[in-house]
Coordinates of C-alpha atoms (C1' of nucleotides) in Angstrom, one line a residue:
Chain A
M1 CA 83.5 -55.2 -101.3
I2 CA 85.8 -54.1 -98.5
S3 CA 83.9 -51.0 -97.7
D4 CA 81.9 -48.4 -99.6
R5 CA 83.8 -45.7 -97.9
V6 CA 87.3 -44.9 -99.0
R7 CA 89.8 -45.5 -96.1
V8 CA 93.5 -44.9 -96.6
R9 CA 96.4 -44.8 -94.3
F10 CA 99.8 -43.2 -93.9
A11 CA 102.0 -45.7 -92.1
P12 CA 105.4 -44.3 -91.2
S13 CA 107.9 -45.9 -88.9
P14 CA 109.0 -43.6 -86.0
T15 CA 112.7 -43.5 -86.8
G16 CA 113.2 -39.8 -86.1
Y17 CA 111.5 -37.2 -88.3
L18 CA 109.0 -36.9 -91.1
H19 CA 110.8 -37.2 -94.5
V20 CA 109.6 -35.0 -97.3
G21 CA 109.0 -38.1 -99.3
G22 CA 106.8 -39.3 -96.4
L23 CA 105.1 -35.9 -96.5
R24 CA 104.2 -36.4 -100.1
T25 CA 103.0 -40.0 -99.5
A26 CA 100.9 -38.6 -96.6
L27 CA 99.6 -35.8 -98.8
Y28 CA 98.5 -38.1 -101.7
N29 CA 96.7 -40.3 -99.2
Y30 CA 95.1 -37.3 -97.6
L31 CA 94.0 -35.9 -101.0
F32 CA 92.7 -39.2 -102.2
A33 CA 90.7 -39.7 -99.0
K34 CA 89.2 -36.2 -98.9
K35 CA 88.5 -36.1 -102.6
N36 CA 86.4 -39.3 -102.1
N37 CA 84.8 -38.3 -98.8
G38 CA 86.9 -40.9 -97.1
S39 CA 89.0 -41.2 -94.0
F40 CA 92.7 -40.5 -93.6
I41 CA 94.3 -42.7 -91.0
L42 CA 97.7 -42.6 -89.3
R43 CA 99.2 -45.8 -88.2
I44 CA 102.6 -46.1 -86.5
E45 CA 104.7 -48.9 -87.7
D46 CA 107.0 -49.4 -84.8
T47 CA 107.7 -53.1 -85.1
D48 CA 111.5 -52.7 -85.3
R49 CA 112.6 -52.1 -81.8
A50 CA 116.2 -51.6 -82.8
R51 CA 115.3 -48.5 -84.8
F52 CA 112.9 -46.9 -82.4
V53 CA 113.7 -43.3 -81.6
E54 CA 112.4 -41.6 -78.5
G55 CA 110.0 -38.8 -79.2
A56 CA 109.7 -39.7 -82.9
V57 CA 106.0 -40.4 -82.8
E58 CA 105.3 -37.1 -81.1
N59 CA 107.5 -35.3 -83.6
L60 CA 105.8 -37.1 -86.5
I61 CA 102.3 -36.1 -85.4
D62 CA 103.4 -32.6 -84.6
T63 CA 104.9 -32.1 -88.1
L64 CA 101.9 -33.6 -89.8
K65 CA 99.7 -31.3 -87.8
W66 CA 101.8 -28.3 -88.8
S67 CA 101.5 -29.3 -92.5
G68 CA 97.7 -29.2 -92.2
L69 CA 97.1 -32.8 -93.1
T70 CA 94.6 -33.6 -90.3
I71 CA 94.1 -37.2 -89.5
D72 CA 90.7 -38.8 -89.0
E73 CA 91.9 -41.7 -87.0
G74 CA 95.3 -42.4 -85.4
P75 CA 97.2 -42.5 -82.1
G76 CA 95.6 -40.0 -79.8
N77 CA 92.6 -39.8 -82.0
E78 CA 91.3 -43.4 -81.7
G79 CA 88.6 -44.5 -84.1
A80 CA 86.8 -47.8 -84.2
Y81 CA 89.8 -49.8 -85.4
G82 CA 92.5 -49.1 -82.9
P83 CA 95.0 -49.3 -81.5
Y84 CA 96.8 -47.5 -84.3
T85 CA 100.3 -48.3 -83.0
Q86 CA 101.6 -51.7 -84.1
S87 CA 103.5 -52.4 -80.9
E88 CA 100.2 -52.4 -79.2
R89 CA 98.7 -55.0 -81.5
L90 CA 101.1 -57.9 -80.9
S91 CA 98.4 -60.4 -79.8
I92 CA 96.5 -59.7 -83.0
Y93 CA 99.5 -60.6 -85.2
Q94 CA 100.1 -63.8 -83.1
E95 CA 96.5 -64.9 -83.5
Q96 CA 96.5 -64.2 -87.3
T97 CA 99.9 -66.0 -87.7
Q98 CA 98.5 -69.1 -86.0
K99 CA 95.8 -69.2 -88.7
L100 CA 98.5 -69.2 -91.3
I101 CA 100.4 -72.0 -89.6
D102 CA 97.3 -74.1 -89.2
S103 CA 96.5 -73.8 -92.9
G104 CA 100.0 -74.7 -93.9
N105 CA 100.7 -71.2 -95.4
A106 CA 103.4 -70.4 -92.8
Y107 CA 105.9 -72.4 -90.9
Y108 CA 108.4 -72.4 -88.1
C109 CA 112.0 -71.8 -89.0
F110 CA 115.0 -72.3 -86.6
C111 CA 117.8 -71.5 -89.0
S112 CA 120.7 -69.6 -87.7
K113 CA 121.8 -66.3 -89.2
Q114 CA 125.0 -67.9 -90.2
R115 CA 123.3 -70.7 -92.1
L116 CA 121.0 -68.2 -93.8
E117 CA 124.0 -66.1 -94.9
E118 CA 125.9 -69.1 -96.3
M119 CA 122.8 -70.3 -98.2
R120 CA 122.2 -66.9 -99.8
E121 CA 125.8 -66.6 -100.7
E122 CA 125.7 -70.0 -102.4
R123 CA 122.5 -69.2 -104.3
K124 CA 123.9 -65.9 -105.5
E125 CA 127.0 -67.6 -106.8
Q126 CA 124.8 -70.0 -108.7
G127 CA 123.0 -67.0 -110.2
A128 CA 119.8 -68.1 -108.5
Q129 CA 117.3 -66.0 -106.5
P130 CA 118.7 -65.7 -103.0
V131 CA 115.5 -66.9 -101.4
Y132 CA 115.1 -69.2 -98.4
D133 CA 115.5 -72.9 -99.3
K134 CA 112.6 -74.1 -97.1
H135 CA 115.0 -76.0 -95.0
C136 CA 112.7 -75.9 -92.0
L137 CA 109.4 -76.5 -93.9
H138 CA 109.4 -80.2 -93.4
L139 CA 110.2 -80.3 -89.7
S140 CA 107.8 -82.7 -87.9
K141 CA 105.5 -81.5 -85.2
D142 CA 107.6 -83.3 -82.6
Q143 CA 110.8 -81.7 -83.8
I144 CA 109.2 -78.3 -83.8
K145 CA 107.9 -78.8 -80.3
S146 CA 111.2 -80.0 -78.9
N147 CA 113.0 -77.2 -80.5
I148 CA 110.7 -74.7 -79.0
D149 CA 110.8 -76.4 -75.6
S150 CA 114.6 -76.3 -75.6
G151 CA 114.5 -72.6 -76.1
L152 CA 115.7 -72.4 -79.6
P153 CA 114.9 -69.0 -81.2
Y154 CA 112.6 -69.2 -84.1
V155 CA 110.8 -67.2 -86.7
I156 CA 107.6 -67.8 -88.7
R157 CA 108.0 -67.8 -92.5
L158 CA 105.5 -67.4 -95.3
N159 CA 105.2 -70.6 -97.3
V160 CA 105.4 -69.5 -101.0
K161 CA 104.7 -72.2 -103.6
P162 CA 107.1 -71.8 -106.5
G163 CA 106.2 -71.8 -110.1
E164 CA 103.0 -69.7 -109.8
K165 CA 102.2 -66.3 -111.3
I166 CA 101.2 -63.5 -108.9
Y167 CA 99.5 -60.5 -110.3
V168 CA 99.6 -57.0 -108.8
N169 CA 97.2 -54.6 -110.2
D170 CA 98.6 -51.2 -109.6
L171 CA 96.4 -48.1 -110.0
I172 CA 99.3 -46.1 -111.4
R173 CA 101.3 -48.7 -113.2
G174 CA 98.8 -51.2 -114.4
N175 CA 99.0 -55.0 -114.2
I176 CA 102.4 -56.3 -113.0
E177 CA 103.3 -60.0 -113.2
F178 CA 105.6 -61.8 -110.7
D179 CA 106.9 -65.4 -110.7
S180 CA 106.4 -66.8 -107.2
S181 CA 109.8 -68.6 -107.6
T182 CA 111.4 -65.2 -107.1
V183 CA 109.4 -64.4 -104.0
D184 CA 111.1 -65.2 -100.7
D185 CA 109.6 -67.2 -97.9
Q186 CA 109.5 -63.9 -96.0
V187 CA 109.8 -63.8 -92.2
L188 CA 106.4 -62.9 -90.9
M189 CA 107.1 -63.1 -87.2
K190 CA 110.5 -62.3 -85.8
S191 CA 112.2 -64.2 -83.0
D192 CA 111.5 -61.3 -80.6
G193 CA 107.7 -61.8 -81.1
Y194 CA 107.2 -58.8 -83.2
P195 CA 105.8 -59.0 -86.7
T196 CA 107.6 -57.8 -89.8
Y197 CA 106.2 -55.0 -91.9
H198 CA 104.8 -57.5 -94.4
L199 CA 102.6 -59.3 -92.0
A200 CA 101.6 -56.3 -89.9
N201 CA 100.7 -54.1 -92.8
V202 CA 98.5 -56.7 -94.4
V203 CA 96.8 -57.7 -91.1
D204 CA 96.2 -54.1 -90.1
D205 CA 95.1 -52.9 -93.5
H206 CA 92.5 -55.6 -93.5
L207 CA 91.4 -55.1 -89.9
M208 CA 91.3 -51.3 -90.3
K209 CA 89.3 -51.7 -93.5
I210 CA 91.8 -49.9 -95.7
T211 CA 90.5 -49.7 -99.2
H212 CA 93.6 -48.3 -101.0
V213 CA 97.2 -48.8 -100.2
I214 CA 99.0 -45.7 -101.4
R215 CA 102.7 -45.9 -100.7
G216 CA 106.2 -45.4 -102.1
E217 CA 107.5 -47.3 -105.1
E218 CA 110.1 -49.0 -103.0
W219 CA 107.3 -51.3 -101.8
L220 CA 106.4 -52.5 -105.3
P221 CA 108.8 -55.5 -105.2
S222 CA 107.4 -56.8 -102.0
T223 CA 103.8 -56.4 -103.0
P224 CA 103.5 -60.0 -104.3
K225 CA 104.2 -61.2 -100.7
H226 CA 101.3 -59.1 -99.6
V227 CA 99.0 -60.3 -102.3
L228 CA 99.8 -63.9 -101.3
L229 CA 99.0 -63.1 -97.6
Y230 CA 95.6 -61.7 -98.6
K231 CA 94.9 -64.8 -100.5
F232 CA 96.1 -67.1 -97.7
F233 CA 93.9 -65.2 -95.2
G234 CA 91.0 -65.3 -97.6
W235 CA 90.8 -61.5 -97.5
E236 CA 89.9 -59.1 -100.2
I237 CA 92.9 -57.3 -101.8
P238 CA 92.9 -53.5 -101.5
G239 CA 93.7 -51.2 -104.4
F240 CA 97.5 -50.6 -104.7
A241 CA 99.1 -47.4 -105.9
H242 CA 102.8 -47.1 -105.8
L243 CA 104.1 -43.6 -106.0
P244 CA 107.2 -42.6 -107.9
L245 CA 110.2 -41.8 -105.7
L246 CA 111.5 -38.3 -104.8
L247 CA 115.1 -38.0 -106.0
N248 CA 118.4 -36.3 -105.2
P249 CA 119.9 -34.1 -108.0
D250 CA 121.9 -37.2 -109.1
R251 CA 118.6 -39.1 -109.5
T252 CA 119.1 -41.5 -106.6
K253 CA 116.5 -41.9 -103.9
L254 CA 116.2 -38.7 -101.9
S255 CA 118.6 -39.0 -99.0
K256 CA 120.0 -37.0 -96.1
R257 CA 123.5 -37.0 -97.5
Q258 CA 122.6 -34.7 -100.4
G259 CA 120.6 -32.0 -98.5
D260 CA 117.7 -31.6 -96.2
V261 CA 115.1 -34.3 -96.2
A262 CA 113.2 -33.6 -92.9
V263 CA 110.1 -31.6 -93.1
E264 CA 111.1 -29.9 -89.9
D265 CA 114.3 -28.6 -91.7
Y266 CA 112.2 -26.8 -94.2
R267 CA 109.9 -25.6 -91.5
S268 CA 112.7 -24.1 -89.5
K269 CA 114.3 -22.6 -92.6
G270 CA 111.2 -20.5 -92.9
Y271 CA 109.3 -22.3 -95.7
L272 CA 105.6 -21.8 -95.5
K273 CA 103.6 -25.0 -95.1
E274 CA 101.4 -23.9 -98.0
A275 CA 104.4 -23.7 -100.3
L276 CA 105.9 -27.1 -99.2
I277 CA 102.5 -28.8 -99.7
N278 CA 102.0 -27.1 -103.0
F279 CA 105.4 -28.0 -104.2
V280 CA 105.5 -31.6 -103.1
A281 CA 102.0 -32.2 -104.6
L282 CA 103.4 -31.2 -108.0
L283 CA 106.3 -33.6 -107.7
G284 CA 104.6 -36.5 -109.5
W285 CA 101.1 -35.1 -110.1
N286 CA 99.4 -32.4 -112.1
A287 CA 95.8 -31.7 -113.1
G288 CA 96.6 -31.8 -116.8
D289 CA 96.7 -28.0 -117.2
D290 CA 99.2 -25.3 -116.6
R291 CA 98.2 -24.4 -113.1
E292 CA 101.0 -24.3 -110.5
F293 CA 99.5 -22.5 -107.5
Y294 CA 97.3 -24.5 -105.2
Y295 CA 96.0 -24.4 -101.7
L296 CA 95.5 -27.7 -99.9
S297 CA 91.7 -27.5 -100.4
E298 CA 92.2 -26.9 -104.1
L299 CA 94.5 -29.8 -104.4
V300 CA 91.7 -31.9 -102.8
E301 CA 89.2 -30.7 -105.4
N302 CA 91.5 -31.5 -108.3
F303 CA 93.4 -34.6 -107.2
S304 CA 93.2 -38.0 -108.9
L305 CA 95.4 -41.1 -108.6
E306 CA 95.1 -41.6 -112.4
R307 CA 97.1 -38.4 -113.0
V308 CA 100.0 -39.5 -110.8
N309 CA 103.2 -39.9 -112.8
K310 CA 105.3 -43.1 -113.0
A311 CA 108.8 -41.6 -113.1
G312 CA 110.7 -40.3 -110.1
A313 CA 111.0 -36.5 -109.6
V314 CA 114.1 -34.5 -108.5
F315 CA 113.4 -32.4 -105.4
N316 CA 114.3 -29.0 -106.9
L317 CA 114.8 -26.2 -104.3
E318 CA 114.6 -23.3 -106.8
K319 CA 111.1 -24.0 -107.7
L320 CA 110.2 -24.5 -104.0
D321 CA 111.7 -21.0 -103.3
W322 CA 109.6 -19.5 -106.0
L323 CA 106.4 -21.1 -104.7
N324 CA 107.3 -19.9 -101.3
A325 CA 107.4 -16.4 -102.6
E326 CA 104.2 -16.8 -104.4
H327 CA 102.4 -18.0 -101.3
L328 CA 104.0 -15.4 -99.2
R329 CA 102.7 -12.6 -101.5
A330 CA 99.2 -14.2 -101.5
K331 CA 99.0 -13.9 -97.7
D332 CA 97.2 -10.9 -96.2
N333 CA 98.8 -8.5 -93.8
A334 CA 97.4 -10.0 -90.7
D335 CA 98.9 -13.4 -91.5
L336 CA 102.2 -11.9 -92.4
L337 CA 102.2 -9.8 -89.2
K338 CA 101.9 -13.0 -87.1
L339 CA 104.7 -14.6 -89.0
L340 CA 106.9 -11.5 -88.8
R341 CA 106.3 -11.3 -85.0
N342 CA 107.5 -14.8 -84.7
E343 CA 110.7 -14.0 -86.7
L344 CA 111.4 -10.9 -84.6
K345 CA 110.9 -13.0 -81.4
I346 CA 113.6 -15.4 -82.4
N347 CA 116.0 -12.9 -83.8
P348 CA 118.6 -11.8 -81.2
E349 CA 119.6 -8.7 -83.1
V350 CA 116.3 -6.9 -82.7
E351 CA 114.0 -6.0 -79.9
D352 CA 110.4 -6.4 -80.9
D353 CA 108.8 -3.3 -79.5
F354 CA 107.1 -2.2 -82.7
T355 CA 103.5 -1.5 -83.2
D356 CA 101.3 -3.5 -85.5
E357 CA 100.8 -0.4 -87.6
Y358 CA 104.5 0.0 -88.0
L359 CA 105.1 -3.6 -88.9
V360 CA 102.3 -3.7 -91.4
Q361 CA 103.9 -0.8 -93.2
V362 CA 107.2 -2.7 -93.3
I363 CA 105.4 -5.7 -94.6
E364 CA 103.8 -3.8 -97.4
A365 CA 107.1 -2.3 -98.3
M366 CA 108.9 -5.6 -98.3
R367 CA 106.5 -8.3 -99.4
E368 CA 107.2 -8.0 -103.1
R369 CA 110.9 -8.2 -102.4
V370 CA 111.3 -11.3 -100.3
K371 CA 110.9 -15.0 -100.6
F372 CA 110.8 -15.7 -96.9
V373 CA 109.3 -13.9 -94.0
K374 CA 112.6 -13.9 -92.2
E375 CA 114.1 -12.0 -95.1
I376 CA 112.0 -9.0 -94.1
V377 CA 114.1 -8.9 -91.0
D378 CA 117.4 -10.0 -92.7
T379 CA 117.4 -7.7 -95.7
G380 CA 115.2 -5.1 -94.2
I381 CA 117.1 -5.0 -90.9
Y382 CA 117.2 -1.1 -91.1
F383 CA 113.5 -1.0 -90.3
F384 CA 114.3 -2.5 -87.0
T385 CA 117.7 -1.1 -86.0
P386 CA 119.7 1.8 -87.5
P387 CA 122.6 0.9 -89.8
V388 CA 125.8 0.5 -87.9
N389 CA 127.9 0.5 -91.0
Y390 CA 127.4 1.2 -94.7
D391 CA 127.7 -1.2 -97.6
E392 CA 131.1 -0.4 -99.1
A393 CA 130.2 -1.0 -102.8
S394 CA 127.1 1.2 -102.4
V395 CA 129.1 4.0 -100.8
A396 CA 131.8 3.8 -103.4
K397 CA 129.2 4.1 -106.2
N398 CA 126.8 6.6 -104.8
W399 CA 128.4 8.6 -102.0
K400 CA 130.2 11.5 -103.6
S401 CA 132.2 14.4 -102.3
D402 CA 129.1 16.7 -102.3
S403 CA 126.8 14.1 -100.7
A404 CA 127.3 15.5 -97.2
V405 CA 126.5 19.0 -98.2
N406 CA 123.4 17.9 -100.2
L407 CA 122.1 15.8 -97.3
S408 CA 122.7 18.6 -94.9
L409 CA 120.3 20.9 -96.8
L410 CA 117.8 18.0 -97.1
N411 CA 117.9 17.6 -93.4
E412 CA 117.1 21.2 -92.9
K413 CA 114.1 20.9 -95.2
I414 CA 112.9 17.8 -93.4
A415 CA 113.2 19.6 -90.1
E416 CA 110.6 22.0 -91.3
L417 CA 108.1 19.4 -92.2
E418 CA 105.1 18.7 -89.9
N419 CA 103.8 15.2 -89.8
P420 CA 105.2 14.5 -93.2
V421 CA 103.8 11.8 -95.4
K422 CA 105.7 10.1 -98.2
D423 CA 105.1 12.9 -100.7
D424 CA 106.4 15.5 -98.3
F425 CA 109.7 13.7 -98.1
E426 CA 109.9 13.6 -101.9
N427 CA 109.0 17.3 -102.2
A428 CA 111.6 18.3 -99.7
L429 CA 114.2 16.4 -101.6
R430 CA 113.2 17.8 -104.9
H431 CA 113.2 21.3 -103.6
A432 CA 116.6 20.7 -102.1
A433 CA 117.8 19.5 -105.5
V434 CA 116.6 22.6 -107.2
E435 CA 118.2 24.8 -104.7
L436 CA 121.5 22.9 -105.1
S437 CA 121.1 23.0 -108.9
T438 CA 121.7 19.2 -108.9
G439 CA 119.7 16.2 -110.0
A440 CA 117.4 14.5 -107.6
G441 CA 119.3 11.3 -108.1
K442 CA 122.4 12.9 -106.6
I443 CA 120.5 13.1 -103.3
I444 CA 118.3 10.1 -103.5
H445 CA 121.1 7.5 -103.5
P446 CA 123.0 9.0 -100.7
L447 CA 119.8 9.3 -98.7
R448 CA 119.1 5.6 -99.3
I449 CA 122.6 4.8 -97.9
A450 CA 122.0 7.1 -94.9
L451 CA 118.7 5.6 -94.1
S452 CA 119.3 1.9 -94.8
G453 CA 123.0 1.4 -95.2
V454 CA 122.5 -0.5 -98.5
S455 CA 121.5 0.3 -102.0
G456 CA 118.5 -2.0 -102.6
G457 CA 115.1 -2.1 -101.1
P458 CA 111.7 -0.3 -101.1
G459 CA 111.3 3.2 -102.6
V460 CA 113.5 5.6 -100.6
F461 CA 110.5 7.8 -99.7
D462 CA 108.6 4.8 -98.5
I463 CA 111.5 4.0 -96.2
A464 CA 111.7 7.6 -95.0
Y465 CA 108.0 7.8 -94.3
I466 CA 108.0 4.5 -92.4
L467 CA 111.0 5.5 -90.4
G468 CA 109.5 8.9 -89.6
K469 CA 110.9 12.4 -89.5
E470 CA 113.0 12.2 -86.3
E471 CA 114.6 8.9 -87.1
C472 CA 115.4 10.1 -90.7
M473 CA 117.1 13.1 -89.4
R474 CA 119.1 11.2 -86.9
R475 CA 120.3 8.7 -89.6
I476 CA 121.1 11.4 -92.1
K477 CA 123.2 13.2 -89.5
R478 CA 125.0 10.0 -88.6
A479 CA 125.8 9.2 -92.2
I480 CA 127.2 12.7 -92.7
D481 CA 129.4 12.3 -89.6
K482 CA 130.6 8.8 -90.6
L483 CA 131.0 9.2 -94.3
G484 CA 131.9 12.8 -94.6
Chain B
rG1 C1' 123.8 -61.5 -110.3
rG2 C1' 118.2 -61.9 -110.0
rC3 C1' 113.4 -59.5 -110.0
rG4 C1' 110.6 -55.1 -110.8
rC5 C1' 109.8 -50.2 -112.4
rG6 C1' 111.1 -46.1 -115.3
rU7 C1' 113.1 -42.9 -119.6
rU8 C1' 109.7 -35.5 -123.2
rC9 C1' 114.2 -28.7 -122.4
rG10 C1' 119.2 -28.3 -116.6
rU11 C1' 114.7 -29.3 -113.2
rC12 C1' 109.1 -30.1 -112.6
rU13 C1' 105.9 -31.2 -116.4
rA14 C1' 101.6 -30.9 -120.8
rG15 C1' 100.9 -34.4 -124.5
rU16 C1' 96.6 -41.0 -124.6
rG17 C1' 97.9 -41.7 -133.3
rG18 C1' 97.0 -36.2 -137.3
rC19 C1' 95.2 -29.7 -133.5
rU20 C1' 102.8 -30.1 -132.5
rU21 C1' 107.6 -25.9 -136.6
rA22 C1' 106.6 -30.6 -129.1
rG23 C1' 103.1 -26.4 -124.9
rG24 C1' 103.7 -24.3 -119.8
rA25 C1' 106.5 -23.4 -115.2
rC26 C1' 111.1 -22.8 -112.3
rG27 C1' 116.0 -21.3 -113.3
rC28 C1' 119.1 -18.5 -117.0
rU29 C1' 119.9 -14.2 -120.7
rG30 C1' 118.2 -9.5 -122.8
rC31 C1' 114.7 -5.4 -123.0
rC32 C1' 110.7 -2.4 -120.8
rC33 C1' 109.2 -0.1 -116.2
rU34 C1' 112.3 2.6 -112.5
rC35 C1' 115.6 6.6 -107.2
rU36 C1' 117.7 1.2 -106.0
rC37 C1' 116.3 -3.9 -105.3
rA38 C1' 112.3 -6.7 -106.2
rA39 C1' 107.6 -7.6 -108.4
rG40 C1' 105.3 -7.2 -113.2
rG41 C1' 105.3 -7.0 -118.7
rC42 C1' 107.7 -8.5 -123.2
rA43 C1' 111.4 -11.3 -125.8
rG44 C1' 115.1 -15.2 -126.1
rA45 C1' 118.3 -19.4 -125.5
rG46 C1' 117.1 -24.4 -124.1
rA47 C1' 114.1 -31.3 -125.8
rU48 C1' 116.8 -34.8 -133.1
rC49 C1' 110.5 -36.8 -127.2
rA50 C1' 117.1 -42.7 -124.5
rC51 C1' 118.4 -45.7 -128.9
rG52 C1' 117.0 -49.3 -132.9
rG53 C1' 113.4 -51.9 -135.3
rG54 C1' 108.4 -52.6 -136.6
rU55 C1' 102.6 -51.4 -137.0
rU56 C1' 100.2 -47.3 -139.7
rC57 C1' 98.7 -42.9 -145.1
rG58 C1' 100.7 -40.7 -140.4
rA59 C1' 104.0 -42.1 -133.8
rA60 C1' 106.6 -38.5 -128.3
rU61 C1' 101.9 -41.2 -128.4
rC62 C1' 100.8 -48.6 -130.2
rC63 C1' 104.2 -53.3 -130.4
rC64 C1' 109.1 -55.7 -129.9
rG65 C1' 114.2 -55.4 -128.7
rU66 C1' 118.5 -52.8 -126.7
rA67 C1' 120.8 -49.3 -123.6
rC68 C1' 120.9 -46.5 -119.5
rG69 C1' 118.9 -45.1 -114.7
rC70 C1' 116.5 -46.2 -110.3
rG71 C1' 114.3 -49.4 -106.6
rC72 C1' 114.1 -54.1 -104.2
rU73 C1' 116.8 -58.4 -103.1
rA74 C1' 117.2 -58.5 -93.9
rC75 C1' 114.5 -61.7 -88.0
rC76 C1' 114.5 -52.6 -91.6
rA77 C1' 110.5 -50.2 -92.8

RNA sequence: GGCGCGUUCGUCUAGUGGCUUAGGACGCUGCCCUCUCAAGGCAGAGAUCACGGGUUCGAAUCCCGUACGCGCUACCA
């Protein structure tokens, strides 16, 4: 047994940002770990120096932290099996590779890029698998030594014996059979001394006592290489679970070209982390019932690898928006107040000099009407600054020739009110309507325009109450002046 | 081309041989509520379960084949 305790890892490469597909992979790893009282480990796979992006690791960790997926071991949070950054583990890979060379399961290769290309081309034409032809496998010790001494660049390759069956037992897909003849003599060590993913992930997973490898489906075809490596090393094979892909609307692998793929994009657009996590969890997994709303802790309780789907799932924004609204409404005023303050802070159109009491009233008026916190500011802008102009369609529909007269009387009534509450505004308006022998609606709609500039939103008396007597009177007067 | 994986409403999905005239959710449409917009409630449209063969008294569910889609096929991960 590898370990009694479940240990899983999320192993991204720091190429810029956290992809939403990566977030889901991280999430499923996290859920599986927590459900089984295990550890969730972050490992940075930075073995490709050409693709390294400055600041990417920090960004990755920051985004993961924002999402609430706390790691038990990882860079900056060293456990017993570090370091957790592969570029800091080079000597380990070298040492392990030497074992493979000594046992004949790996070998030096000095082939040039050009020869490799020509060989692959030829094989493809013949309709054969474009795998390496083992040209360097039979080099003598002396030849190898003299090649190395003369400074010839080389790589170390995996020595795959053809004609054997390799079985991968996937926790989601069941038993999968591969023919070793279709498995390439994969490069294990690159000529720059860095390992490839295949070598590094097997070595690290073993050394870090990883019990389950939960990763994207794109890794399924290379899993036989990994299984072979475990065998050659004489190590126990961990459980594999290959997750279905996240898809673009055209059902290709989710990519940048067809929309936002970075978690930080969604974060900056104002999506709640609760909603993103909830949404992404449901893309490929469900508990077997009709439940759709989950908090992270509830996902942990209910998660199981057995219930992960096999087919890819389209990343559908409409449902994400709905879930965002659901989570927003589930939040209490204190949480929303914090979020609203943040929005006000970054909005150049408004000055945040409002009291908590005022903002909480706005929140209660708006929470049922928005999907995003920032919408409270965007569509409820009149709570923060008086309307500068009035929505044309609304004016055309509801501002009639008698509106100015009606509102003038209303303003007189409001002037008489002392510390009015919501009902006082309503009573004032209804009294005005009676005096004018008109329907309340004839005044309500113009009042709404005067106060907010638009025709939608919270109840007009709620708006009036929140704005307060003086501000209402100012806005009514202004509307009469401007709209006549 | 080769290898692998997959295929239930537009989308996410339930369904593991009879409970299924295939259920839910998002979105869409209509109605109710109503000062507006939402929210909420109700109703509706929407899937011959990719196709073709089997197995079985009975198949979305098991088997085989085909098609289509996707992934992989690097000294990238």
